[in-house]
Short mmCIF file of C-alpha atoms and ligand atoms in Angstrom, two decimals:
data_model
loop_
_atom_site.label_atom_id
_atom_site.label_comp_id
_atom_site.label_asym_id
_atom_site.label_seq_id
_atom_site.Cartn_x
_atom_site.Cartn_y
_atom_site.Cartn_z
CA MET M 1490 24.64 -103.90 93.55
CA ASP M 1491 21.23 -103.75 95.18
CA HIS M 1492 18.01 -101.76 95.09
CA PHE M 1493 18.16 -100.15 98.54
CA ASN M 1494 18.77 -96.46 97.96
CA TYR M 1495 17.94 -93.08 99.51
CA ARG M 1496 15.29 -91.03 97.80
CA ALA M 1497 14.54 -87.57 99.14
CA GLY M 1498 16.51 -88.50 102.25
CA LEU M 1499 14.58 -91.70 103.00
CA LEU M 1500 15.95 -95.22 102.57
CA HIS M 1501 13.83 -97.16 100.08
CA ALA M 1502 13.55 -100.79 99.09
CA GLU M 1503 12.98 -100.37 95.35
CA ASP M 1504 10.06 -97.89 95.22
CA VAL M 1505 8.84 -98.42 98.79
CA ALA M 1506 9.98 -96.21 101.66
CA ILE M 1507 11.27 -98.25 104.61
CA PRO M 1508 9.24 -96.24 107.20
CA GLU M 1509 6.07 -97.21 105.33
CA ILE M 1510 6.89 -100.90 105.84
CA ALA M 1511 7.86 -100.26 109.45
CA GLY M 1512 4.51 -98.56 110.00
CA THR M 1513 2.69 -101.60 108.60
CA VAL M 1514 4.58 -104.53 110.14
CA GLY M 1515 6.36 -102.97 113.13
CA THR M 1516 10.04 -103.48 113.90
CA PRO M 1517 12.29 -105.34 113.65
CA PHE M 1518 11.75 -106.96 110.26
CA TYR M 1519 13.58 -108.31 107.22
CA VAL M 1520 12.87 -106.83 103.80
CA TYR M 1521 13.94 -108.38 100.49
CA SER M 1522 14.13 -106.79 97.05
CA ALA M 1523 12.72 -108.90 94.22
CA ALA M 1524 14.65 -106.92 91.59
CA THR M 1525 17.93 -107.62 93.39
CA LEU M 1526 17.19 -111.34 93.69
CA ARG M 1527 16.32 -111.52 89.99
CA ARG M 1528 19.39 -109.56 88.99
CA HIS M 1529 21.76 -111.77 91.02
CA PHE M 1530 20.31 -114.97 89.62
CA GLN M 1531 20.63 -113.56 86.10
CA VAL M 1532 24.25 -112.56 86.67
CA PHE M 1533 25.12 -116.17 87.52
CA ASP M 1534 23.09 -117.55 84.66
CA ASP M 1535 24.91 -115.18 82.27
CA ALA M 1536 28.31 -116.08 83.78
CA LEU M 1537 27.89 -119.65 82.54
CA ALA M 1538 26.29 -118.74 79.20
CA GLY M 1539 27.41 -120.97 76.35
CA MET M 1540 27.93 -123.94 78.66
CA ASP M 1541 25.19 -126.43 79.41
CA HIS M 1542 24.37 -125.40 82.99
CA LEU M 1543 21.89 -125.12 85.83
CA VAL M 1544 22.15 -122.54 88.62
CA CYS M 1545 20.85 -124.33 91.72
CA TYR M 1546 20.11 -121.71 94.36
CA ALA M 1547 21.32 -122.85 97.81
CA VAL M 1548 18.03 -122.81 99.69
CA LYS M 1549 19.66 -122.61 103.11
CA ALA M 1550 20.74 -118.99 102.50
CA ASN M 1551 17.12 -117.80 102.49
CA SER M 1552 14.38 -120.39 102.29
CA ASN M 1553 11.29 -118.20 102.32
CA LEU M 1554 8.74 -119.69 99.93
CA ALA M 1555 8.27 -116.38 98.14
CA VAL M 1556 12.02 -116.13 97.48
CA LEU M 1557 12.07 -119.73 96.22
CA LYS M 1558 9.07 -119.15 93.95
CA LEU M 1559 10.58 -115.99 92.49
CA LEU M 1560 13.83 -117.80 91.64
CA GLY M 1561 12.15 -121.03 90.59
CA ASP M 1562 9.95 -119.11 88.15
CA MET M 1563 13.15 -117.76 86.54
CA GLY M 1564 14.25 -121.33 85.89
CA ALA M 1565 16.54 -121.76 88.90
CA GLY M 1566 17.28 -125.19 90.24
CA MET M 1567 17.56 -125.64 94.00
CA ASP M 1568 20.28 -127.08 96.20
CA VAL M 1569 18.69 -128.47 99.38
CA VAL M 1570 20.31 -129.90 102.50
CA SER M 1571 17.32 -131.35 104.32
CA ALA M 1572 13.88 -132.82 103.66
CA GLY M 1573 12.41 -129.58 104.99
CA GLU M 1574 14.25 -127.58 102.32
CA TYR M 1575 13.29 -130.16 99.69
CA LEU M 1576 9.61 -129.77 100.60
CA ARG M 1577 9.95 -125.98 100.54
CA ALA M 1578 11.41 -126.11 97.01
CA LYS M 1579 8.57 -128.39 95.90
CA ALA M 1580 5.97 -126.17 97.60
CA ALA M 1581 7.42 -123.20 95.68
CA GLY M 1582 6.70 -125.07 92.43
CA VAL M 1583 10.21 -126.24 91.59
CA PRO M 1584 10.09 -129.68 89.93
CA GLY M 1585 12.16 -132.52 91.38
CA GLU M 1586 14.25 -132.64 88.18
CA ARG M 1587 15.72 -129.29 89.19
CA ILE M 1588 16.43 -130.15 92.85
CA VAL M 1589 19.84 -131.37 94.02
CA PHE M 1590 20.11 -132.99 97.47
CA SER M 1591 23.33 -132.10 99.33
CA GLY M 1592 24.33 -132.50 102.96
CA VAL M 1593 26.64 -134.55 105.12
CA GLY M 1594 24.04 -136.54 107.06
CA LYS M 1595 20.87 -137.28 105.12
CA THR M 1596 18.67 -139.67 107.03
CA ARG M 1597 16.88 -142.59 105.37
CA GLU M 1598 13.57 -140.82 105.99
CA GLU M 1599 14.84 -137.71 104.21
CA MET M 1600 16.08 -139.82 101.30
CA ARG M 1601 12.69 -141.50 101.03
CA ILE M 1602 10.88 -138.13 100.89
CA ALA M 1603 13.18 -136.89 98.12
CA LEU M 1604 13.02 -140.11 96.07
CA GLU M 1605 9.24 -140.28 96.30
CA GLY M 1606 8.91 -136.64 95.24
CA GLY M 1607 11.53 -136.88 92.48
CA ILE M 1608 15.10 -135.64 92.57
CA ARG M 1609 17.65 -134.52 89.98
CA GLN M 1610 20.56 -136.02 91.87
CA VAL M 1611 21.78 -136.89 95.33
CA ASN M 1612 25.27 -135.71 96.27
CA LEU M 1613 26.77 -138.44 98.44
CA GLU M 1614 29.19 -137.56 101.21
CA SER M 1615 30.33 -140.92 102.61
CA GLU M 1616 30.34 -144.65 101.91
CA PRO M 1617 27.79 -145.46 104.67
CA GLU M 1618 25.47 -142.80 103.27
CA MET M 1619 25.87 -144.33 99.81
CA LEU M 1620 24.85 -147.75 101.16
CA ALA M 1621 21.86 -146.23 102.95
CA LEU M 1622 20.69 -144.56 99.72
CA GLN M 1623 21.03 -147.87 97.86
CA GLU M 1624 18.77 -149.50 100.47
CA VAL M 1625 16.13 -146.77 100.28
CA ALA M 1626 16.20 -146.66 96.46
CA SER M 1627 15.91 -150.43 96.28
CA SER M 1628 12.96 -150.48 98.70
CA LEU M 1629 11.16 -147.94 96.48
CA GLY M 1630 12.19 -149.68 93.26
CA VAL M 1631 13.85 -146.59 91.77
CA THR M 1632 17.28 -145.74 90.36
CA VAL M 1633 18.89 -142.55 91.68
CA PRO M 1634 21.37 -140.33 89.82
CA VAL M 1635 24.26 -139.62 92.20
CA THR M 1636 27.48 -137.69 92.44
CA ILE M 1637 30.08 -138.02 95.14
CA ARG M 1638 31.14 -134.89 96.96
CA VAL M 1639 34.90 -134.93 97.04
CA ASN M 1640 36.97 -133.03 99.57
CA PRO M 1641 39.84 -131.52 97.55
CA ASP M 1642 41.86 -130.41 100.62
CA VAL M 1643 41.96 -126.79 99.49
CA ASP M 1644 42.11 -123.83 101.86
CA ALA M 1645 39.20 -121.56 100.96
CA LYS M 1646 40.77 -118.73 103.04
CA THR M 1647 37.47 -117.84 104.67
CA HIS M 1648 36.17 -117.84 108.27
CA GLU M 1649 36.93 -121.21 109.88
CA LYS M 1650 33.24 -121.87 110.59
CA ILE M 1651 32.35 -121.73 106.88
CA ALA M 1652 35.39 -123.44 105.32
CA THR M 1653 34.40 -126.91 104.09
CA GLY M 1654 37.08 -128.05 101.65
CA LYS M 1655 40.00 -128.91 103.95
CA SER M 1656 40.71 -132.49 104.92
CA GLU M 1657 39.99 -131.64 108.58
CA ASN M 1658 36.41 -130.60 107.68
CA LYS M 1659 33.57 -133.13 107.94
CA PHE M 1660 32.48 -132.70 104.32
CA GLY M 1661 32.87 -135.04 101.38
CA ILE M 1662 35.11 -138.00 100.67
CA PRO M 1663 38.87 -137.30 100.53
CA ILE M 1664 39.72 -136.89 96.86
CA ALA M 1665 42.52 -139.47 97.19
CA ARG M 1666 39.89 -142.09 98.09
CA ALA M 1667 37.39 -141.00 95.46
CA ARG M 1668 38.15 -143.60 92.76
CA GLY M 1669 37.51 -146.43 95.18
CA ALA M 1670 34.26 -144.84 96.37
CA TYR M 1671 33.11 -144.38 92.76
CA GLY M 1672 33.85 -148.05 92.08
CA GLU M 1673 31.73 -149.17 95.05
CA THR M 1674 28.94 -146.76 94.13
CA ALA M 1675 28.78 -147.85 90.50
CA ALA M 1676 28.39 -151.44 91.70
CA GLN M 1677 25.12 -150.62 93.48
CA PRO M 1678 22.11 -151.73 91.42
CA ASN M 1679 19.93 -148.70 92.27
CA LEU M 1680 22.52 -145.92 92.04
CA ARG M 1681 23.63 -144.35 88.78
CA VAL M 1682 26.86 -142.33 88.85
CA VAL M 1683 26.39 -139.11 86.86
CA GLY M 1684 29.03 -136.72 88.10
CA VAL M 1685 31.38 -135.19 90.63
CA ASP M 1686 30.47 -132.66 93.34
CA VAL M 1687 32.62 -130.20 95.27
CA HIS M 1688 31.87 -127.27 97.58
CA ILE M 1689 34.81 -125.71 99.39
CA GLY M 1690 33.22 -123.08 101.60
CA SER M 1691 31.31 -119.85 101.84
CA GLN M 1692 32.13 -116.13 101.59
CA LEU M 1693 35.16 -116.77 99.37
CA THR M 1694 36.78 -113.50 98.33
CA ASP M 1695 39.46 -114.95 96.09
CA LEU M 1696 39.20 -117.13 92.98
CA ALA M 1697 42.46 -119.02 93.59
CA PRO M 1698 40.92 -121.70 95.86
CA TYR M 1699 38.24 -122.34 93.21
CA ARG M 1700 40.90 -122.69 90.52
CA ALA M 1701 42.80 -125.16 92.70
CA ALA M 1702 39.71 -127.21 93.57
CA TYR M 1703 38.25 -127.28 90.05
CA THR M 1704 41.62 -128.28 88.59
CA LYS M 1705 41.62 -131.28 90.93
CA VAL M 1706 38.02 -132.06 89.93
CA ALA M 1707 39.01 -131.98 86.25
CA GLU M 1708 41.88 -134.41 86.88
CA LEU M 1709 39.60 -136.70 88.84
CA THR M 1710 36.99 -136.57 86.08
CA GLU M 1711 39.56 -137.80 83.53
CA GLN M 1712 40.60 -140.63 85.87
CA LEU M 1713 37.00 -141.65 86.56
CA ARG M 1714 36.24 -141.70 82.84
CA ALA M 1715 39.31 -143.85 82.29
CA ASP M 1716 37.92 -146.15 85.00
CA GLY M 1717 34.78 -146.50 82.90
CA HIS M 1718 32.41 -144.10 84.72
CA GLU M 1719 30.12 -141.84 82.78
CA ILE M 1720 30.77 -138.40 84.21
CA SER M 1721 28.39 -135.99 82.52
CA ARG M 1722 27.74 -133.46 85.30
CA LEU M 1723 29.94 -131.39 87.55
CA ASP M 1724 28.40 -129.76 90.61
CA LEU M 1725 30.86 -127.02 91.53
CA GLY M 1726 29.16 -125.83 94.73
CA GLY M 1727 28.58 -122.25 95.83
CA GLY M 1728 30.42 -119.93 98.12
CA LEU M 1729 31.24 -116.81 96.14
CA GLY M 1730 31.52 -113.95 98.65
CA ILE M 1731 29.69 -110.63 98.75
CA PRO M 1732 30.90 -107.16 99.77
CA TYR M 1733 29.70 -106.77 103.37
CA GLU M 1734 31.63 -103.52 103.77
CA ALA M 1735 31.07 -100.82 101.20
CA SER M 1736 34.53 -99.48 102.06
CA ASN M 1737 36.33 -102.78 101.29
CA THR M 1738 37.60 -104.08 97.99
CA ALA M 1739 34.85 -106.03 96.25
CA PRO M 1740 35.09 -109.83 95.95
CA PRO M 1741 35.34 -111.34 92.45
CA LEU M 1742 32.37 -111.01 90.12
CA PRO M 1743 30.34 -114.00 88.95
CA ALA M 1744 31.60 -113.33 85.41
CA ASP M 1745 35.21 -113.82 86.58
CA TYR M 1746 34.15 -116.92 88.46
CA GLY M 1747 32.52 -118.18 85.25
CA ALA M 1748 35.83 -117.67 83.46
CA VAL M 1749 37.57 -119.89 86.05
CA VAL M 1750 34.92 -122.57 85.50
CA ARG M 1751 35.50 -122.44 81.74
CA GLU M 1752 39.28 -122.51 82.14
CA THR M 1753 39.39 -125.44 84.55
CA VAL M 1754 36.54 -127.76 83.54
CA GLY M 1755 35.18 -126.25 80.32
CA GLN M 1756 36.98 -128.74 78.09
CA LEU M 1757 35.28 -131.76 79.70
CA GLY M 1758 31.93 -131.28 77.99
CA CYS M 1759 30.01 -131.73 81.25
CA GLU M 1760 26.80 -130.05 82.26
CA ILE M 1761 27.77 -127.55 84.99
CA GLU M 1762 25.78 -127.05 88.17
CA ILE M 1763 26.59 -124.27 90.60
CA GLU M 1764 25.00 -123.63 93.98
CA PRO M 1765 25.21 -119.95 94.92
CA GLY M 1766 23.25 -118.88 98.00
CA ARG M 1767 24.80 -115.86 99.67
CA LEU M 1768 25.55 -114.03 96.44
CA ILE M 1769 21.96 -114.29 95.29
CA ALA M 1770 20.21 -113.41 98.55
CA GLY M 1771 22.76 -111.57 100.72
CA ASN M 1772 22.62 -108.08 99.34
CA ALA M 1773 18.95 -108.52 98.44
CA GLY M 1774 17.90 -108.05 102.07
CA LEU M 1775 17.98 -105.59 104.94
CA MET M 1776 17.13 -106.07 108.57
CA VAL M 1777 15.42 -102.97 109.90
CA ALA M 1778 15.38 -102.19 113.62
CA ARG M 1779 14.45 -99.34 115.91
CA THR M 1780 16.54 -97.81 118.67
CA ILE M 1781 14.97 -98.38 122.08
CA TYR M 1782 17.49 -96.48 124.18
CA VAL M 1783 20.74 -94.62 123.78
CA LYS M 1784 22.75 -95.36 126.92
CA GLN M 1785 25.90 -93.63 128.09
CA GLY M 1786 28.43 -96.21 129.31
CA GLU M 1787 31.96 -95.84 130.63
CA GLY M 1788 33.73 -94.09 127.76
CA ARG M 1789 31.25 -95.37 125.19
CA LYS M 1790 27.69 -94.97 123.99
CA PHE M 1791 25.41 -97.95 123.49
CA LEU M 1792 22.65 -98.00 120.91
CA ILE M 1793 20.20 -100.53 122.30
CA LEU M 1794 18.03 -101.82 119.47
CA ASP M 1795 14.81 -103.81 119.36
CA ALA M 1796 16.66 -106.39 117.20
CA ALA M 1797 19.10 -108.83 118.75
CA MET M 1798 21.43 -111.74 118.08
CA ASN M 1799 18.46 -114.12 117.91
CA ASP M 1800 17.18 -112.17 114.88
CA LEU M 1801 20.57 -111.84 113.11
CA VAL M 1802 23.24 -114.11 114.57
CA ARG M 1803 26.04 -113.56 112.05
CA PRO M 1804 27.99 -110.97 114.07
CA ALA M 1805 27.88 -113.16 117.21
CA MET M 1806 28.57 -116.40 115.36
CA TYR M 1807 31.08 -115.42 112.66
CA GLU M 1808 32.34 -112.03 113.89
CA ALA M 1809 30.60 -110.83 110.75
CA HIS M 1810 30.43 -107.22 109.71
CA HIS M 1811 27.19 -105.62 108.52
CA ASP M 1812 27.07 -102.04 107.32
CA ILE M 1813 24.53 -100.24 109.52
CA VAL M 1814 22.85 -97.14 108.14
CA PRO M 1815 20.18 -94.68 109.29
CA VAL M 1816 16.84 -94.95 107.49
CA ILE M 1817 16.47 -91.17 107.45
CA ALA M 1818 19.61 -89.75 105.84
CA PRO M 1819 21.32 -87.44 108.33
CA GLU M 1820 21.88 -83.81 107.45
CA PRO M 1821 25.24 -83.44 105.75
CA GLY M 1822 28.08 -82.13 107.89
CA LEU M 1823 26.89 -83.55 111.23
CA GLU M 1824 29.73 -84.80 113.39
CA GLN M 1825 29.83 -88.59 113.63
CA GLU M 1826 29.45 -90.35 116.97
CA HIS M 1827 30.82 -93.76 117.90
CA TYR M 1828 28.35 -96.36 119.10
CA ASP M 1829 28.43 -99.90 120.37
CA ILE M 1830 25.32 -101.28 118.68
CA VAL M 1831 23.66 -103.98 120.76
CA GLY M 1832 20.43 -105.91 121.25
CA PRO M 1833 18.47 -106.59 124.44
CA VAL M 1834 19.44 -110.29 124.78
CA CYS M 1835 21.17 -111.32 128.00
CA GLU M 1836 24.55 -112.19 126.43
CA SER M 1837 27.56 -109.95 125.89
CA GLY M 1838 27.81 -111.60 122.48
CA ASP M 1839 24.62 -109.77 121.58
CA THR M 1840 26.69 -107.00 120.02
CA PHE M 1841 26.25 -106.12 116.36
CA ALA M 1842 29.12 -103.66 116.13
CA LYS M 1843 31.62 -101.87 118.36
CA ALA M 1844 32.62 -98.21 118.07
CA ARG M 1845 30.66 -97.88 114.85
CA SER M 1846 30.73 -94.41 113.39
CA LEU M 1847 27.27 -92.95 112.71
CA ALA M 1848 25.62 -89.54 112.62
CA PRO M 1849 23.86 -88.99 115.98
CA VAL M 1850 21.04 -91.51 116.56
CA GLY M 1851 18.15 -90.89 118.93
CA PRO M 1852 15.59 -93.18 120.56
CA GLU M 1853 12.88 -94.44 118.17
CA ASP M 1854 15.13 -93.90 115.13
CA LEU M 1855 15.03 -96.57 112.43
CA ILE M 1856 18.30 -98.12 111.34
CA ALA M 1857 19.01 -100.74 108.69
CA PHE M 1858 21.51 -103.58 108.53
CA ARG M 1859 22.68 -104.08 104.98
CA SER M 1860 23.52 -107.45 103.40
CA ALA M 1861 21.14 -109.33 105.68
CA GLY M 1862 19.23 -111.29 103.04
CA ALA M 1863 21.30 -114.49 103.39
CA TYR M 1864 21.87 -116.44 106.60
CA GLY M 1865 19.71 -113.89 108.44
CA ALA M 1866 16.08 -114.93 108.88
CA VAL M 1867 16.94 -118.60 108.32
CA MET M 1868 19.27 -118.63 111.32
CA ALA M 1869 16.93 -116.72 113.63
CA SER M 1870 15.62 -118.22 116.84
CA GLU M 1871 13.23 -117.25 119.59
CA TYR M 1872 15.95 -117.08 122.24
CA ASN M 1873 14.85 -114.94 125.18
CA SER M 1874 11.29 -115.71 123.99
CA ARG M 1875 11.48 -113.03 121.34
CA PRO M 1876 9.03 -113.96 118.54
CA LEU M 1877 10.60 -114.52 115.09
CA ILE M 1878 10.60 -111.29 113.16
CA PRO M 1879 8.56 -110.92 109.96
CA GLU M 1880 9.86 -111.03 106.41
CA VAL M 1881 8.64 -108.66 103.70
CA LEU M 1882 9.16 -108.86 99.94
CA VAL M 1883 9.18 -105.70 97.82
CA ASP M 1884 8.71 -105.75 94.06
CA GLY M 1885 8.66 -102.29 92.48
CA ASP M 1886 6.07 -100.26 94.35
CA GLN M 1887 4.33 -103.20 96.00
CA PHE M 1888 5.21 -105.11 99.13
CA ALA M 1889 3.82 -108.07 101.01
CA VAL M 1890 4.49 -109.81 104.28
CA VAL M 1891 5.92 -113.18 103.24
CA ARG M 1892 6.23 -114.45 106.78
CA ALA M 1893 4.20 -112.88 109.54
CA ARG M 1894 5.42 -112.18 113.04
CA PRO M 1895 3.82 -114.70 115.39
CA SER M 1896 1.78 -113.25 118.23
CA TYR M 1897 2.89 -113.98 121.78
CA ALA M 1898 -0.10 -116.31 122.07
CA GLU M 1899 1.02 -118.27 118.98
CA MET M 1900 4.54 -118.51 120.30
CA LEU M 1901 3.34 -119.86 123.65
CA ALA M 1902 0.89 -122.25 122.03
CA ARG M 1903 3.75 -124.26 120.50
CA ASP M 1904 4.67 -125.57 123.95
CA ALA M 1905 2.55 -128.16 125.71
CA VAL M 1906 2.37 -128.83 129.42
CA PRO M 1907 1.65 -132.52 130.14
CA ASP M 1908 -1.55 -133.15 132.09
CA TRP M 1909 0.41 -135.09 134.73
CA LEU M 1910 2.26 -131.98 135.83
C1 PLP Y 2585 26.03 -123.63 101.96
C2 PLP Y 2585 26.18 -124.35 100.70
C3 PLP Y 2585 26.11 -123.68 99.48
C4 PLP Y 2585 25.91 -122.19 99.37
O1 PLP Y 2585 26.97 -121.43 99.84
P1 PLP Y 2585 26.94 -119.85 99.65
O2 PLP Y 2585 28.16 -119.38 100.34
O3 PLP Y 2585 25.70 -119.33 100.30
O4 PLP Y 2585 26.96 -119.56 98.20
C5 PLP Y 2585 26.22 -124.42 98.32
N1 PLP Y 2585 26.39 -125.76 98.36
C6 PLP Y 2585 26.46 -126.44 99.51
C7 PLP Y 2585 26.64 -127.91 99.48
C8 PLP Y 2585 26.36 -125.76 100.73
O5 PLP Y 2585 26.44 -126.44 101.87
#
């Protein structure tokens, strides 16, 4: 459910017509809907109603400061995986007590930044990292609430590049070794064990892997309590999938996910943290591009866009599907054409879709990629020296550029040529 709909034949973001934004900022660009972001956060918050809980938005999905402020103002916590994300959450006004620090390789410098600024908890992913955190905490004279991320060895049945809960993945401590790791952690003078953390992957379209993982977490929690640890928080990660294809069956709803949480860990009396990213931001964003050329190839037509894999890498990186729609609704009854939809980057991988069925598209036409609000702008690069594309936030009938497109001069000015050359 989002707020990108056709009105009088024109695609709108809430009450703003997409061509109006295109006329102001040029193409390509990302546009986010505030109402959709708010709605998705609320749906998660409601899904855990009645349980003590905090929804910690996974900042890496879309880390624009305006998006973080909007969610933070609704009471969201934040899940960060780097000092940069931590500082973004703070800059958006989110207090340290609502920020959780995840990630498989936090450096001592990153730990120091988070401890100095205040942090709700650090999710540890290995014994050496635990020892490093003890050192940093001790040098600052603070005590840090920690959980240990356990790897439950569960198949999340998602794309291999975003599965994180199998024993072959780099994430977490194998659950079989967890009790030992908790013992060592609890013995550190500056670390305070508060809970258990798990995150099994992203774009999950089935609740069964969650049920399996959370059941293992519940068992572990009982064992850890029997070992004398005070386990008062469970961080259950993120990963709930979104419908990228309107024609496909929809993934489970947050409410059904909430029911699994209740069923598996509800009896433990823990405060529940969840870390959704994609489900909050994904369908809250479009990427809008313009056709540069329509080129006739051998037995196929290419739509060559002004957007490319550097702007939206998901199709090239994860073989991801994005629904692609015209901004001006075509007249009904037009015969569909098949297009290979590509960008101008010098890689064959710069292909958004093959043989995609669309009403005829001409040069200069605007088209929109749906479900581009998560893992879109944040993964963009300036490959082929294409400046990062701007981001726009719409709220009702108003819109604002929330990250401007750099000029060519600004892009070049980031390099420096040494004076000895
Ligand atoms: C990526 C990530 C998330 C968010 O995953 P989504 O699929 O965007 O919901 C949550 N927690 C951790 C630790 C992550 O690495």
